Coordinates of N, CA and C in Angstrom, one line a residue:
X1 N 13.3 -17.3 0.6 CA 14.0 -17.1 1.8 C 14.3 -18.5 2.4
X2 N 15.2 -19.0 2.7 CA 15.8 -20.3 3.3 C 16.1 -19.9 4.7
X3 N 14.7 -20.1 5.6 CA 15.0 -20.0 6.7 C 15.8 -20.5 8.0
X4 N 16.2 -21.9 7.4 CA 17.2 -22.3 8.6 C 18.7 -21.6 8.3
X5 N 18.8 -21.3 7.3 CA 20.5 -20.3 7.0 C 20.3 -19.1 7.4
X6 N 18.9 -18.5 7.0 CA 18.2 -16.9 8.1 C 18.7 -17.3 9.4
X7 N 18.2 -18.2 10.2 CA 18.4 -18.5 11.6 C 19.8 -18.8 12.1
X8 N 20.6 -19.5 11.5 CA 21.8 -19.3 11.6 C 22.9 -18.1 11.8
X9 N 22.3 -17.3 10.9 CA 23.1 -16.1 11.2 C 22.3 -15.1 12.1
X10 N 21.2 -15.1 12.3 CA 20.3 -14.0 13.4 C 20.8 -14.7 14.7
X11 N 21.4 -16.3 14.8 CA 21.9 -16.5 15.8 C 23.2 -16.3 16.4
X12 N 23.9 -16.2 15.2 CA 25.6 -15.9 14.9 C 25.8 -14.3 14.9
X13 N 24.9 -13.2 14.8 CA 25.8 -12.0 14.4 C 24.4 -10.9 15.2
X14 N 24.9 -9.9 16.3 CA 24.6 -9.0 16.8 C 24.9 -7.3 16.2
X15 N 23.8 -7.2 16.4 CA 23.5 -5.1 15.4 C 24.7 -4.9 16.4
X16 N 25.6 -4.2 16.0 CA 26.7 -3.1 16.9 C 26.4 -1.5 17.1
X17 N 26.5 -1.3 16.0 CA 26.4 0.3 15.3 C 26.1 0.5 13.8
X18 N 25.2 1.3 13.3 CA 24.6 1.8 12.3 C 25.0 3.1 12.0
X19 N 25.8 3.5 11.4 CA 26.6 5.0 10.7 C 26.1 4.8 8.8
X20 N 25.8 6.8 8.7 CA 26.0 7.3 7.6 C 27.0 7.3 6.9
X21 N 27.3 6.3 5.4 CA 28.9 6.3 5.3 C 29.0 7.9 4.2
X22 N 27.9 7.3 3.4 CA 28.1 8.9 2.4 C 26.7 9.2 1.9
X23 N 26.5 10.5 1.3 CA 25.5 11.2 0.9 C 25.7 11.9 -0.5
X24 N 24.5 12.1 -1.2 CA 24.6 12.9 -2.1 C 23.2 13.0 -2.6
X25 N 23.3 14.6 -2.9 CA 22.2 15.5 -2.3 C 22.1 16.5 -3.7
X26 N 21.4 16.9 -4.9 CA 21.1 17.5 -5.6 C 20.2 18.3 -5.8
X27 N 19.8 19.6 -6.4 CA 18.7 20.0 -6.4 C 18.7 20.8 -7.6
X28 N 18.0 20.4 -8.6 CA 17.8 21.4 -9.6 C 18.2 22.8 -9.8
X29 N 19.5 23.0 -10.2 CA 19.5 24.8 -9.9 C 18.6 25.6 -10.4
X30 N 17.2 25.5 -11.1 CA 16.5 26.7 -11.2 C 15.1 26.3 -10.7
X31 N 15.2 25.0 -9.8 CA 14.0 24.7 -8.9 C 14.4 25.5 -7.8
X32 N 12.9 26.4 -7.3 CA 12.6 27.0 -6.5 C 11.3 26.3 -5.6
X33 N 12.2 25.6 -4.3 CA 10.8 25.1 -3.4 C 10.0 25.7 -2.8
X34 N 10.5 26.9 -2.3 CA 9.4 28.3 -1.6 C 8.8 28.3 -2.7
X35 N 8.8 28.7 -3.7 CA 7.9 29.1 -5.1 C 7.8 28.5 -6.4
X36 N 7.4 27.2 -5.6 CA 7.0 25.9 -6.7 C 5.7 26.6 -7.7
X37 N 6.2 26.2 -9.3 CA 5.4 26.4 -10.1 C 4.2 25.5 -10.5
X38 N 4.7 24.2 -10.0 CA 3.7 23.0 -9.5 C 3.1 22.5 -7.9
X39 N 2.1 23.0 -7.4 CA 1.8 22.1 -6.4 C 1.8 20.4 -6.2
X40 N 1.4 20.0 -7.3 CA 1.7 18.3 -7.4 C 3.0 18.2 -7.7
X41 N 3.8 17.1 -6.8 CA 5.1 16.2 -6.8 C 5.0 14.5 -6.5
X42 N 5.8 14.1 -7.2 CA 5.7 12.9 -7.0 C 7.2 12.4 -6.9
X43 N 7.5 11.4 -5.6 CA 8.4 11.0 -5.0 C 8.6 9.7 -4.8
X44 N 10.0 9.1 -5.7 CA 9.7 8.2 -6.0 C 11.0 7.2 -4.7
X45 N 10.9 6.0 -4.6 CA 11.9 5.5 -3.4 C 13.1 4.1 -3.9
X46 N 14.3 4.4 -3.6 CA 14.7 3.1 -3.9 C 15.6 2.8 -2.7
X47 N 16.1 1.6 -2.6 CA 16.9 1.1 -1.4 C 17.1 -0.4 -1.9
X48 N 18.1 -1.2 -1.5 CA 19.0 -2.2 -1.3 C 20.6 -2.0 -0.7
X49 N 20.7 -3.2 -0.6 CA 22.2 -3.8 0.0 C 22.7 -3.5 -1.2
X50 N 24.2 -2.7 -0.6 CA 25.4 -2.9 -1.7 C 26.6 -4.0 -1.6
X51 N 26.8 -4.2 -0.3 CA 27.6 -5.3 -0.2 C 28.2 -5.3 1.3
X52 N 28.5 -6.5 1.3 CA 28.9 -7.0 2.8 C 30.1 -7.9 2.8
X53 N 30.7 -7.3 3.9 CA 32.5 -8.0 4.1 C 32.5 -8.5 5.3
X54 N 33.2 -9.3 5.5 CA 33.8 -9.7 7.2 C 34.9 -9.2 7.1
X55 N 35.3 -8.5 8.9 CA 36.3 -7.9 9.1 C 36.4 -8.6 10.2
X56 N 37.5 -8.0 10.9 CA 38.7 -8.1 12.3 C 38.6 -6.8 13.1
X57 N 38.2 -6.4 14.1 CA 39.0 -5.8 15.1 C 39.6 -6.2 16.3
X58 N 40.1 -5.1 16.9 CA 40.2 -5.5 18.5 C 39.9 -4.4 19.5
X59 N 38.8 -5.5 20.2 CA 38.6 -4.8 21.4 C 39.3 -3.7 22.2
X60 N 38.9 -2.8 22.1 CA 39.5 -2.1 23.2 C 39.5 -2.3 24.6
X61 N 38.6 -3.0 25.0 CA 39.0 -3.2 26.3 C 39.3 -4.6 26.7
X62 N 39.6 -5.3 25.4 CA 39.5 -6.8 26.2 C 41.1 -7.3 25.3
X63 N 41.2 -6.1 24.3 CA 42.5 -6.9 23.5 C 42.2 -7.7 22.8
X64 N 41.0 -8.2 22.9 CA 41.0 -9.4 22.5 C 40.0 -9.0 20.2
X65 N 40.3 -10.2 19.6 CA 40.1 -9.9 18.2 C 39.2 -10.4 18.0
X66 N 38.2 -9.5 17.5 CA 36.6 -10.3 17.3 C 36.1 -10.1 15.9
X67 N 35.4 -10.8 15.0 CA 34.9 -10.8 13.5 C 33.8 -10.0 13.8
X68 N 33.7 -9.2 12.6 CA 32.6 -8.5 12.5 C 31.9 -8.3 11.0
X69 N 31.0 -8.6 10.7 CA 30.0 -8.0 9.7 C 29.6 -6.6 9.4
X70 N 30.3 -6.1 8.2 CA 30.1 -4.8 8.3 C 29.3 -4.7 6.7
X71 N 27.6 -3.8 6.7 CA 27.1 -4.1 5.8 C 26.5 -2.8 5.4
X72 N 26.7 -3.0 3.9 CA 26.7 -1.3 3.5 C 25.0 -1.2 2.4
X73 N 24.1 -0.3 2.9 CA 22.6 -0.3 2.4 C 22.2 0.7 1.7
X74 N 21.9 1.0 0.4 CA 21.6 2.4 0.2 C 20.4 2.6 -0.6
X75 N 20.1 3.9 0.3 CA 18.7 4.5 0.2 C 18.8 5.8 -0.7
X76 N 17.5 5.9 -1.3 CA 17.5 6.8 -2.1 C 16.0 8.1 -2.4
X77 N 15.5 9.0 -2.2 CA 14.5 9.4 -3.2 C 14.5 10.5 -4.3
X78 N 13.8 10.4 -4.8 CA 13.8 11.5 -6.2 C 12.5 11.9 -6.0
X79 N 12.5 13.7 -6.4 CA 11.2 14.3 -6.4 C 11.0 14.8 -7.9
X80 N 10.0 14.3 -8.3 CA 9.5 14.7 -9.7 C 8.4 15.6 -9.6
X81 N 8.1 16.5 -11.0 CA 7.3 17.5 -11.1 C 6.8 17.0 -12.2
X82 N 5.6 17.6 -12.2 CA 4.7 17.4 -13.6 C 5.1 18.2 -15.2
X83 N 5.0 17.8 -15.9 CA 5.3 18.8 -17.3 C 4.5 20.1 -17.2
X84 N 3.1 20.1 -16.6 CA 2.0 21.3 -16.6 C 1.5 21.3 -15.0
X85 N 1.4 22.8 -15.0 CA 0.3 22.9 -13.9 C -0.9 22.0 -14.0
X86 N -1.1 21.4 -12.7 CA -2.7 21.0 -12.9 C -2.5 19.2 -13.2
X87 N -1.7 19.0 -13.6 CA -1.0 17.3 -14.0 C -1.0 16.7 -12.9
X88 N -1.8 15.4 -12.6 CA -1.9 14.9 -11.5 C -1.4 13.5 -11.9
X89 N -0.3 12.7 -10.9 CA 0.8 11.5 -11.1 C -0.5 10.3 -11.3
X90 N 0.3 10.1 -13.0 CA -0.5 8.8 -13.7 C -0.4 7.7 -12.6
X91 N -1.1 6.8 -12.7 CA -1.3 5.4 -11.9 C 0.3 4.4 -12.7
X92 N 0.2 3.8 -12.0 CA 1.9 3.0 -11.8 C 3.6 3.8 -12.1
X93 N 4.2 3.7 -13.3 CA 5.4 4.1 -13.0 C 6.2 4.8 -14.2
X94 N 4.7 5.1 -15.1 CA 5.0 6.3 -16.4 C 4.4 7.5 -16.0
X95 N 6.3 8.0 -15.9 CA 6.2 9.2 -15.2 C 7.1 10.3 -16.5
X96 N 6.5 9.6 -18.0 CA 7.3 10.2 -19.3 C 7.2 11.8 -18.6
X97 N 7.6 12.8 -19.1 CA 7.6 14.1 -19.4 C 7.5 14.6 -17.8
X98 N 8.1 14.1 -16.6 CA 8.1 14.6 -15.6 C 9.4 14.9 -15.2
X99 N 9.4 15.9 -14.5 CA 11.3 16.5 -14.3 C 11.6 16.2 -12.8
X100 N 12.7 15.7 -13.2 CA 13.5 15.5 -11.6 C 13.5 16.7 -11.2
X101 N 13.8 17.4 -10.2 CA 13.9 18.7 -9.4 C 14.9 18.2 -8.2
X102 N 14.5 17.0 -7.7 CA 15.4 17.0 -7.0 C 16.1 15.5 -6.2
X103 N 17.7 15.2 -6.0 CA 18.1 13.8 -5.7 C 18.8 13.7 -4.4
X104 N 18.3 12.6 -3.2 CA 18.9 12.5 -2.5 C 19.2 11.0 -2.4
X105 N 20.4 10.4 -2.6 CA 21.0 9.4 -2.0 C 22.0 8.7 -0.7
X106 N 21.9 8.0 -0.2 CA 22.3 8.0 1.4 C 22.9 6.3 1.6
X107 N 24.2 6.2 1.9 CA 25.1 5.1 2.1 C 25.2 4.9 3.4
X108 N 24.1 3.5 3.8 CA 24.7 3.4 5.5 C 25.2 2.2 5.9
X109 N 26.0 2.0 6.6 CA 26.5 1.3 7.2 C 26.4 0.2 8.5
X110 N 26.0 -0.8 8.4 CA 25.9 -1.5 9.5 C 26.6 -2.7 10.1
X111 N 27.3 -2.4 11.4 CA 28.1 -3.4 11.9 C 27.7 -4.2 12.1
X112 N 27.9 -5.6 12.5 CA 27.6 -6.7 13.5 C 29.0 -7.6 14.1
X113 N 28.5 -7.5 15.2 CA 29.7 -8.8 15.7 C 29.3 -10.3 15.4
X114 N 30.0 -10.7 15.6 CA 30.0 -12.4 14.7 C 30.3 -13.4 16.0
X115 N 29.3 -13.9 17.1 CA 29.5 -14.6 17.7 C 30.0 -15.9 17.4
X116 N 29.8 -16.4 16.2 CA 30.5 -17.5 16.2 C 30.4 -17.4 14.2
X117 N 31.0 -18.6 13.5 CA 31.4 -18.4 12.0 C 30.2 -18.6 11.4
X118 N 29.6 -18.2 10.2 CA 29.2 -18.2 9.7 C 29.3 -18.6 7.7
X119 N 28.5 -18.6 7.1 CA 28.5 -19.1 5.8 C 28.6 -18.1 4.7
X120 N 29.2 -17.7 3.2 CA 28.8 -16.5 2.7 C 27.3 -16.7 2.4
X121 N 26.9 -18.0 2.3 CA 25.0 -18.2 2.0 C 24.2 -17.3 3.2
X122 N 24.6 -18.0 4.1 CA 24.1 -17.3 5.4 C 24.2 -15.8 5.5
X123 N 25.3 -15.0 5.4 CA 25.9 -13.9 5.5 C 24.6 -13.2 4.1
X124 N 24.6 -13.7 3.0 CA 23.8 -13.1 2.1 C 22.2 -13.2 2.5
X125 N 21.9 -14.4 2.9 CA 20.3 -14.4 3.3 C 20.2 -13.1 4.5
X126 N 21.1 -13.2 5.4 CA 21.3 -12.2 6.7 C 20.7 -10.5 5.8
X127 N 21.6 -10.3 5.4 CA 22.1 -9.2 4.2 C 20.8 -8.5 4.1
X128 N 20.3 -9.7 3.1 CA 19.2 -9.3 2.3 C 17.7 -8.9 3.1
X129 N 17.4 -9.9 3.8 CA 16.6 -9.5 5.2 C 17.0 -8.9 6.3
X130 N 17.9 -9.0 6.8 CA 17.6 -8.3 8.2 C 18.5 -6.5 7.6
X131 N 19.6 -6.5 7.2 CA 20.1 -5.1 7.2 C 19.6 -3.8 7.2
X132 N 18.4 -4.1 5.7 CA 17.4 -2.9 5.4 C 16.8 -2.7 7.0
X133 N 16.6 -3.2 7.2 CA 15.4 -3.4 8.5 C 15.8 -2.7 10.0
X134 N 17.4 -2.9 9.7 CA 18.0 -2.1 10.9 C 18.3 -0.8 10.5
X135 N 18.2 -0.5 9.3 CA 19.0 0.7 8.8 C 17.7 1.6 8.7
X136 N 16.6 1.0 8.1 CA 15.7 2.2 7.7 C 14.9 3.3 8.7
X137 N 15.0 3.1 9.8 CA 14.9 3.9 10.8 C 15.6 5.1 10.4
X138 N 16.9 4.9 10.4 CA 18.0 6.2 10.5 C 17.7 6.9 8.6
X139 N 17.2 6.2 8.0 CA 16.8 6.3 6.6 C 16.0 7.2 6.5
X140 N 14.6 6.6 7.3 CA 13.3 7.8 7.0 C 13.7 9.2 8.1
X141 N 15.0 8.9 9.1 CA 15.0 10.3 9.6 C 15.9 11.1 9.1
X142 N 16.6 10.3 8.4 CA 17.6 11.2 7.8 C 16.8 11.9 6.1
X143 N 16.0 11.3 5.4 CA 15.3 11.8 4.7 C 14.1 12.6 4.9
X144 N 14.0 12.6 5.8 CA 12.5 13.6 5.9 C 13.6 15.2 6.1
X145 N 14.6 15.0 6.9 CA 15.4 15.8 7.6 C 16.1 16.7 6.7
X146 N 16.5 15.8 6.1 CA 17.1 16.9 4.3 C 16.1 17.1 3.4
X147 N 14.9 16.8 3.4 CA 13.8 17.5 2.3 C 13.5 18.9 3.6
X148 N 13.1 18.7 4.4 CA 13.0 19.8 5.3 C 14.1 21.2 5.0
X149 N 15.4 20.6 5.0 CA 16.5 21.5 5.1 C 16.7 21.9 3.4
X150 N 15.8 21.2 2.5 CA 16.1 21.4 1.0 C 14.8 22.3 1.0
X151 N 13.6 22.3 2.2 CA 12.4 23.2 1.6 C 11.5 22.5 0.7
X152 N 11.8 21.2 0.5 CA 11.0 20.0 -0.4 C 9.5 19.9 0.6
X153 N 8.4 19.9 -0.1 CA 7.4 19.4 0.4 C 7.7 18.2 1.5
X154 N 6.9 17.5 2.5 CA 7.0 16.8 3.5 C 7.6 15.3 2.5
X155 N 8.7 14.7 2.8 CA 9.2 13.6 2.7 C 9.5 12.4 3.4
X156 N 8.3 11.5 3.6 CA 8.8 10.6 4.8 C 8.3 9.2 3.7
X157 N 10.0 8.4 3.6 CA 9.6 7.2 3.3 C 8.5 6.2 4.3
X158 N 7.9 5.3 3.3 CA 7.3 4.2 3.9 C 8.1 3.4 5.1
X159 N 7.1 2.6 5.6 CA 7.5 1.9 6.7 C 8.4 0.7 5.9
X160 N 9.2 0.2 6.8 CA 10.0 -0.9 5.7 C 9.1 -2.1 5.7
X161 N 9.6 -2.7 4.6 CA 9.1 -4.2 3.6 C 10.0 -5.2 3.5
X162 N 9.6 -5.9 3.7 CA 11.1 -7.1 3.6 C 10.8 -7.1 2.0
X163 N 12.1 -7.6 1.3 CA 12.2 -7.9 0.1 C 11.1 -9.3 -0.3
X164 N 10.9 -9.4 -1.2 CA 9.7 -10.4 -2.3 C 10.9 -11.3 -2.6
X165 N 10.9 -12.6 -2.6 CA 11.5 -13.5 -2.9 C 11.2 -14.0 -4.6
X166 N 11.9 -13.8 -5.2 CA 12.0 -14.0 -6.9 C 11.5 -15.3 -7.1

């Protein structure tokens, strides 16, 4: 994380509005959640930035044309089932012979205004740290919200994590 280019832009660009841009929502057609054949599920989470543009609008009340950062994040989970009754989820991330049942993915959107210009370095450090962070709110409520409305056992992603620096 190169925090004086972080601070550059945390000082250059204000959250506006956060919108759902798209969704997509699957469910096993011969999975039945009222009458799960497995009580154990295991739910797995993914999320990152897809990409980020500067734009132009104009004010509507001032006329006037102002830059804006519009940044697009997408979140994801999958519910898996065991091969057998009674199968309880191996330790780390071999999850061989377990069946999807069911996929929800979710594209959101975050604006910012651009008080003054910025760098594409800056604009990507920004990105990568702060976006998720504004978005995942609307994330774990919109996910808990469609497993509810899918009949999925309780679904509430974790609290967010800033990204691990490589």
């Amino acid at each position: 994380m190169n925090n004086e280019i972080l601070k550059q832009a945390i000082e250059s660009l204000a959250i506006h509005d956060v919108r759902l841009d798209n969704s997509y929502i699957k469910v096993k057609d011969d999975f039945e959640p009222l009458f799960p054949e497995s009580e154990t599920i295991n739910v797995q989470y993914k999320s990152g930035i897809s990409n980020s543009v500067i734009g132009t609008a104009t004010d509507n009340e001032s006329g006037k044309e102002e830059q804006y950062l519009r940044a697009k994040y997408q979140c994801g989970f999958r519910v898996l089932v065991p091969p057998h009754k009674g199968a309880t989820p191996p330790k780390g991330v071999d999850l061989e012979g377990w069946e999807q049942v069911a996929e929800v993915v979710a594209d959101f959107i975050a604006y910012y205004l651009m008080k003054s210009d910025i760098n594409n370095e800056a604009i990507e450090e920004f990105s990568k740290y702060n976006v998720g962070y504004h978005i995942w709110p609307y994330w774990r409520e919109y996910a808990s919200s469609v497993a509810t409305r899918l009949r999925l056992p309780p679904v509430i992603p974790p609290l967010y994590v800033l990204p691990k620096d490589k």
